[in-house]
Coordinates of C-alpha atoms in Angstrom, one line a residue:
M1 CA 119.0 105.9 102.6
P2 CA 116.3 108.2 104.0
N3 CA 113.2 106.3 102.7
K4 CA 113.8 102.6 102.8
R5 CA 110.3 101.6 101.7
A6 CA 110.4 103.9 98.7
A7 CA 113.9 102.6 97.7
L8 CA 112.9 99.0 98.1
T9 CA 109.6 99.5 96.3
E10 CA 111.3 101.0 93.4
A11 CA 113.9 98.1 93.3
L12 CA 111.1 95.6 93.5
K13 CA 109.4 97.1 90.4
Q14 CA 112.6 96.8 88.5
R15 CA 113.7 93.2 89.3
I16 CA 113.3 90.2 91.5
L17 CA 115.3 90.7 94.7
I18 CA 117.4 87.9 96.1
L19 CA 117.2 87.0 99.8
D20 CA 119.9 85.0 101.4
G21 CA 119.9 81.3 102.4
A22 CA 120.0 79.2 105.5
M23 CA 122.1 80.5 108.4
G24 CA 121.6 77.3 110.4
T25 CA 122.7 75.1 107.6
M26 CA 125.9 77.1 107.1
I27 CA 126.7 77.1 110.9
Q28 CA 126.4 73.3 110.9
D29 CA 129.3 73.2 108.4
F30 CA 131.6 74.8 111.0
K31 CA 131.2 71.7 113.3
L32 CA 131.2 74.0 116.4
Q33 CA 131.3 72.5 119.8
E34 CA 130.0 73.5 123.2
Q35 CA 133.1 75.6 124.0
D36 CA 132.8 77.5 120.7
Y37 CA 129.3 78.5 121.6
R38 CA 130.3 79.5 125.1
G39 CA 133.3 81.5 124.3
E40 CA 135.2 83.2 127.1
R41 CA 132.3 85.2 128.3
F42 CA 129.9 82.3 128.9
K43 CA 132.5 79.6 129.7
D44 CA 130.9 78.9 133.1
W45 CA 127.3 79.2 132.0
H46 CA 125.1 76.9 134.1
V47 CA 123.2 75.2 131.2
L48 CA 124.4 73.8 127.8
V49 CA 124.3 76.4 125.0
K50 CA 125.4 74.4 122.0
G51 CA 122.7 74.9 119.3
N52 CA 122.0 78.5 120.4
N53 CA 123.0 79.8 117.0
D54 CA 122.0 83.4 117.7
L55 CA 124.5 83.5 120.6
L56 CA 127.3 83.1 118.1
S57 CA 126.8 86.8 117.1
I58 CA 128.5 87.5 120.4
T59 CA 130.8 84.5 121.0
K60 CA 131.8 83.7 117.3
P61 CA 131.1 86.9 115.3
E62 CA 133.7 85.9 112.7
V63 CA 131.6 82.8 111.8
I64 CA 128.4 84.8 111.3
E65 CA 130.4 87.5 109.3
Q66 CA 131.8 84.8 107.0
I67 CA 128.4 83.4 106.3
H68 CA 126.9 86.8 105.6
R69 CA 129.8 87.6 103.3
Q70 CA 129.3 84.4 101.3
F71 CA 125.7 85.1 100.7
L72 CA 126.4 88.7 99.7
E73 CA 129.1 87.5 97.3
A74 CA 126.6 85.0 95.9
G75 CA 124.4 87.9 94.9
A76 CA 121.9 88.4 97.8
D77 CA 120.3 91.8 97.9
I78 CA 118.8 91.2 101.4
I79 CA 120.6 89.4 104.2
E80 CA 118.8 88.3 107.4
T81 CA 120.2 89.1 110.9
N82 CA 121.2 86.1 113.0
T83 CA 118.3 86.6 115.3
F84 CA 115.7 83.9 114.4
N85 CA 115.5 82.7 118.0
A86 CA 116.7 85.9 119.7
T87 CA 113.5 86.9 121.5
T88 CA 113.4 86.7 125.3
I89 CA 110.9 83.9 124.9
S90 CA 113.1 81.6 122.8
M91 CA 116.2 82.5 124.7
E92 CA 114.6 81.3 127.9
D93 CA 115.4 77.8 126.6
Y94 CA 119.0 78.6 127.5
D95 CA 118.2 80.8 130.5
M96 CA 119.5 83.7 128.5
A97 CA 116.5 86.0 128.2
S98 CA 118.7 88.8 129.7
V99 CA 121.1 88.6 126.7
S100 CA 118.3 88.8 124.1
K101 CA 118.5 92.6 123.5
E102 CA 122.3 92.5 123.1
I103 CA 122.1 89.6 120.6
N104 CA 119.6 91.5 118.4
L105 CA 121.7 94.7 118.6
V106 CA 125.1 93.1 117.7
S107 CA 123.6 90.9 115.0
A108 CA 122.1 93.9 113.3
Q109 CA 125.3 95.9 113.6
L110 CA 127.3 93.0 112.1
A111 CA 125.0 92.6 109.1
R112 CA 124.8 96.4 108.7
R113 CA 128.6 96.7 108.4
L114 CA 128.8 94.1 105.7
C115 CA 125.9 95.5 103.7
D116 CA 127.5 98.9 103.8
E117 CA 130.8 97.4 102.6
F118 CA 129.2 95.7 99.6
T119 CA 127.0 98.7 98.7
A120 CA 130.1 100.9 98.7
Q121 CA 131.8 98.5 96.3
N122 CA 128.8 98.6 94.0
P123 CA 126.4 101.5 94.7
D124 CA 124.2 100.4 91.8
K125 CA 123.3 97.2 93.8
P126 CA 122.4 98.4 97.3
R127 CA 122.3 95.7 99.9
Y128 CA 119.6 95.6 102.6
V129 CA 119.5 94.2 106.2
A130 CA 116.4 92.4 107.3
G131 CA 116.0 92.3 111.0
V132 CA 114.5 88.9 111.7
L133 CA 111.8 88.2 114.2
G134 CA 111.2 84.4 114.4
P135 CA 108.0 82.7 115.5
T136 CA 109.3 81.9 119.0
S137 CA 109.2 78.5 120.6
K138 CA 105.6 78.9 121.7
T139 CA 102.2 79.3 120.0
C140 CA 99.5 81.6 121.1
S141 CA 96.5 79.8 119.5
I142 CA 97.2 76.1 120.2
S143 CA 97.4 74.3 123.5
P144 CA 100.7 72.4 124.1
D145 CA 98.7 69.9 126.2
V146 CA 96.5 67.5 124.3
N147 CA 94.5 66.9 127.5
D148 CA 93.7 70.5 128.0
P149 CA 92.7 72.3 124.7
G150 CA 92.0 75.6 126.4
Y151 CA 95.5 75.8 128.0
R152 CA 98.0 78.3 126.6
N153 CA 101.7 78.6 127.8
I154 CA 102.0 82.2 126.4
T155 CA 99.8 85.2 126.1
F156 CA 99.4 87.8 123.3
D157 CA 100.8 90.5 125.6
Q158 CA 103.8 88.4 126.5
L159 CA 104.6 87.9 122.9
V160 CA 104.2 91.6 122.2
E161 CA 106.5 92.6 125.0
A162 CA 109.2 90.2 123.7
Y163 CA 108.9 91.3 120.1
I164 CA 109.0 95.0 121.1
E165 CA 112.4 94.5 122.8
S166 CA 113.8 92.7 119.9
T167 CA 112.5 95.1 117.3
L168 CA 113.9 98.2 119.2
A169 CA 117.3 96.5 119.4
L170 CA 117.2 95.6 115.7
I171 CA 116.3 99.2 114.8
E172 CA 119.1 100.5 117.0
G173 CA 121.5 98.2 115.2
G174 CA 120.6 99.7 111.8
V175 CA 118.4 97.3 110.0
D176 CA 116.6 98.5 106.8
L177 CA 113.4 96.4 107.3
I178 CA 111.8 94.0 109.6
L179 CA 111.1 90.4 108.6
I180 CA 108.5 88.5 110.6
E181 CA 109.1 84.9 109.3
T182 CA 108.3 81.2 109.6
I183 CA 104.9 82.0 111.0
F184 CA 103.1 78.8 111.9
D185 CA 100.5 80.6 114.1
T186 CA 98.8 83.7 112.7
L187 CA 98.1 85.0 116.2
N188 CA 101.9 85.1 116.8
A189 CA 102.2 87.1 113.6
K190 CA 99.6 89.5 114.8
A191 CA 101.4 90.0 118.1
A192 CA 104.7 90.5 116.2
S193 CA 103.1 93.1 113.8
F194 CA 101.5 94.9 116.7
A195 CA 104.8 95.0 118.5
V196 CA 106.7 96.3 115.5
E197 CA 104.2 99.2 115.1
E198 CA 104.6 100.0 118.8
A199 CA 108.4 99.9 118.4
F200 CA 108.2 102.2 115.4
E201 CA 106.1 104.7 117.4
R202 CA 108.4 104.6 120.4
C203 CA 111.6 105.4 118.4
G204 CA 110.0 107.6 115.8
V205 CA 111.1 105.4 112.9
T206 CA 109.0 103.5 110.4
L207 CA 110.6 100.7 108.3
P208 CA 109.2 98.3 105.7
V209 CA 107.9 95.0 107.1
M210 CA 108.0 91.6 105.4
I211 CA 105.8 88.8 106.7
S212 CA 106.4 85.2 105.8
G213 CA 104.2 82.2 106.8
T214 CA 104.8 78.5 106.8
I215 CA 102.6 75.8 105.2
T216 CA 103.6 73.0 107.4
D217 CA 102.8 70.0 105.3
A218 CA 100.9 68.7 102.3
S219 CA 97.6 69.7 103.9
G220 CA 98.3 73.2 102.6
R221 CA 97.7 74.8 106.0
T222 CA 99.7 76.6 108.6
L223 CA 100.1 74.8 112.0
S224 CA 97.2 76.8 113.3
G225 CA 95.0 75.5 110.5
Q226 CA 94.8 78.4 107.9
T227 CA 95.0 78.0 104.2
T228 CA 97.3 80.3 102.2
E229 CA 94.5 82.7 101.3
A230 CA 93.1 82.7 104.8
F231 CA 96.5 83.6 106.2
Y232 CA 96.8 86.4 103.7
N233 CA 93.4 87.8 104.6
S234 CA 94.3 87.7 108.3
I235 CA 97.3 90.0 107.9
R236 CA 96.7 92.1 104.8
H237 CA 95.4 95.0 106.9
I238 CA 99.0 95.4 108.2
K239 CA 100.0 96.6 104.7
P240 CA 103.5 95.0 104.8
L241 CA 105.9 95.5 101.9
S242 CA 105.6 91.8 101.1
I243 CA 103.8 88.7 102.2
G244 CA 105.3 85.3 101.6
L245 CA 105.9 81.7 102.4
N246 CA 109.0 79.9 103.7
C247 CA 110.3 76.7 105.2
A248 CA 108.7 73.3 105.8
L249 CA 108.4 72.3 102.1
G250 CA 110.7 72.1 99.1
P251 CA 109.9 74.2 95.9
D252 CA 108.0 71.3 94.2
L253 CA 105.5 70.9 97.0
L254 CA 105.3 74.6 97.8
R255 CA 104.6 75.6 94.2
Q256 CA 100.8 75.4 94.3
Y257 CA 100.7 77.6 97.4
V258 CA 103.0 80.2 95.8
V259 CA 100.6 80.3 92.8
E260 CA 97.7 80.8 95.2
L261 CA 99.5 83.6 97.1
S262 CA 100.5 85.3 93.9
R263 CA 96.8 85.3 92.8
V264 CA 95.4 86.8 96.0
C265 CA 98.2 89.1 97.2
E266 CA 97.9 92.8 96.5
T267 CA 101.4 93.6 97.5
F268 CA 104.8 92.0 96.7
T269 CA 105.4 88.3 97.3
S270 CA 108.4 86.6 98.9
V271 CA 109.3 82.9 98.9
H272 CA 112.2 81.1 100.5
P273 CA 111.6 77.3 100.5
N274 CA 113.7 74.5 101.9
A275 CA 116.1 72.6 99.7
G276 CA 113.6 69.7 99.5
L277 CA 112.4 67.6 102.4
P278 CA 115.0 66.3 104.9
N279 CA 116.3 62.8 104.4
E280 CA 116.6 60.2 107.1
F281 CA 119.7 62.0 108.5
G282 CA 117.9 65.3 108.7
E283 CA 119.9 66.7 105.7
Y284 CA 118.6 68.4 102.6
D285 CA 119.5 66.8 99.2
L286 CA 118.2 69.3 96.6
E287 CA 121.2 70.7 94.8
A288 CA 121.5 74.2 93.6
P289 CA 120.9 73.6 89.8
E290 CA 117.8 71.5 90.4
M291 CA 116.3 73.9 92.9
A292 CA 117.1 76.9 90.7
K293 CA 115.3 75.4 87.8
E294 CA 112.0 75.4 89.8
I295 CA 112.7 78.9 91.2
I296 CA 113.5 80.3 87.8
D297 CA 110.2 78.8 86.5
W298 CA 108.4 80.7 89.3
G299 CA 110.0 83.9 88.1
K300 CA 109.1 83.3 84.4
E301 CA 105.5 82.6 85.4
G302 CA 105.3 86.0 87.2
L303 CA 104.8 84.5 90.7
I304 CA 107.6 86.1 92.8
N305 CA 109.1 89.5 93.8
I306 CA 111.6 88.3 96.4
V307 CA 113.1 84.8 96.6
G308 CA 115.8 83.1 98.7
G309 CA 116.3 79.9 100.5
C310 CA 115.4 78.3 103.9
C311 CA 116.7 75.1 105.4
G312 CA 119.4 73.4 103.4
T313 CA 120.2 76.3 101.1
T314 CA 123.8 77.5 100.7
P315 CA 125.5 80.3 98.8
E316 CA 125.6 78.0 95.8
H317 CA 121.8 77.9 95.8
I318 CA 121.5 81.7 96.1
K319 CA 124.0 82.3 93.3
A320 CA 122.1 79.9 91.0
F321 CA 118.9 81.9 91.8
A322 CA 120.5 85.3 91.3
D323 CA 122.1 84.2 88.0
G324 CA 119.0 82.6 86.7
L325 CA 116.7 85.4 87.6
A326 CA 118.9 88.3 86.5
Q327 CA 117.0 88.9 83.3
V328 CA 113.6 87.8 84.5
A329 CA 110.9 90.5 85.1
P330 CA 109.4 90.7 88.6
R331 CA 105.8 89.8 89.3
P332 CA 103.5 92.7 88.5
L333 CA 101.2 93.8 91.3
P334 CA 97.6 92.7 90.4
E335 CA 94.6 95.0 90.6
L336 CA 92.1 93.0 92.6
E337 CA 88.4 93.6 93.0
V338 CA 87.5 95.5 96.2
R339 CA 85.8 93.0 98.5
M340 CA 85.4 92.3 102.2
R341 CA 88.1 89.7 102.8
L342 CA 87.7 87.8 106.0
A343 CA 89.3 84.6 107.3
G344 CA 88.8 81.8 109.8
L345 CA 90.6 78.6 108.8
E346 CA 89.3 79.3 105.3
A347 CA 89.1 82.6 103.4
C348 CA 85.7 84.3 103.2
N349 CA 85.5 87.0 100.5
L350 CA 82.3 89.0 100.3
N351 CA 81.0 91.3 97.6

């Protein structure tokens, strides 16, 4: 597919595209143990690696393949690579920064192979691979030390370097687009976006970019303090294919912010909420039919262009979304007044 952005843009004008669900939730169902994560290659690794889900693309690829396949069978148009924590920065938690590039590469290749398989079976429904860049385990704008507000444990340039390496590997692996997701710190998102553009320039390829932020709680703000509109104003100059929201909240609590995003966003919108809030056991109780009812309402109200699921969502959720939205028209792109749109923690729009 020579022009990914043109193809995706045309598809988004025709229908609401379906993103996949929660990789981590699905992995938990396999009840994998430390030796499963290690495999033969890392059997003598000097730190514990259980919980390093991205490593499974190397040590248990059959598990990741099975999960991707289930979401594709459920009707997902876009599947996300198993690379949410695969930057060198996040992999340092397991002393595995040196494996980061390989994880991104093999994760992209695995997803690519499956999407090509499903597209070949039904060319009228092409499947796309989103190369995922997660937020990393560090934040560029907030001190991790309450006693030292000016302290930072990561720099913008360090984030850029890590994101460039991951992006280049994802591109080499054959992704169709880049998804910068679960952004709780807008400065991290800016570093990721800058890195993606640098990677495009280095390899002579330009792919569509999706950006998805996270409203962390009922305050209606990201962790770094921005409202939905302020977050949008801060990144709109990047001109991504879509801007969206994901994680942290269930669809009921996220709804008002989806409405706000739909109102201010000049490009396509994406949303992939959690299956409600976690219960006392850290599990998610919102079943597919109940969650789909809310999602379908969003579609009928003209709020969304891309929708999927985050924590707690399964192929059953994705199938319910896909079935319920099959005949629902996508959100039309609004024509907004030309204004100077600035942002601190709040949006500032000037005539």
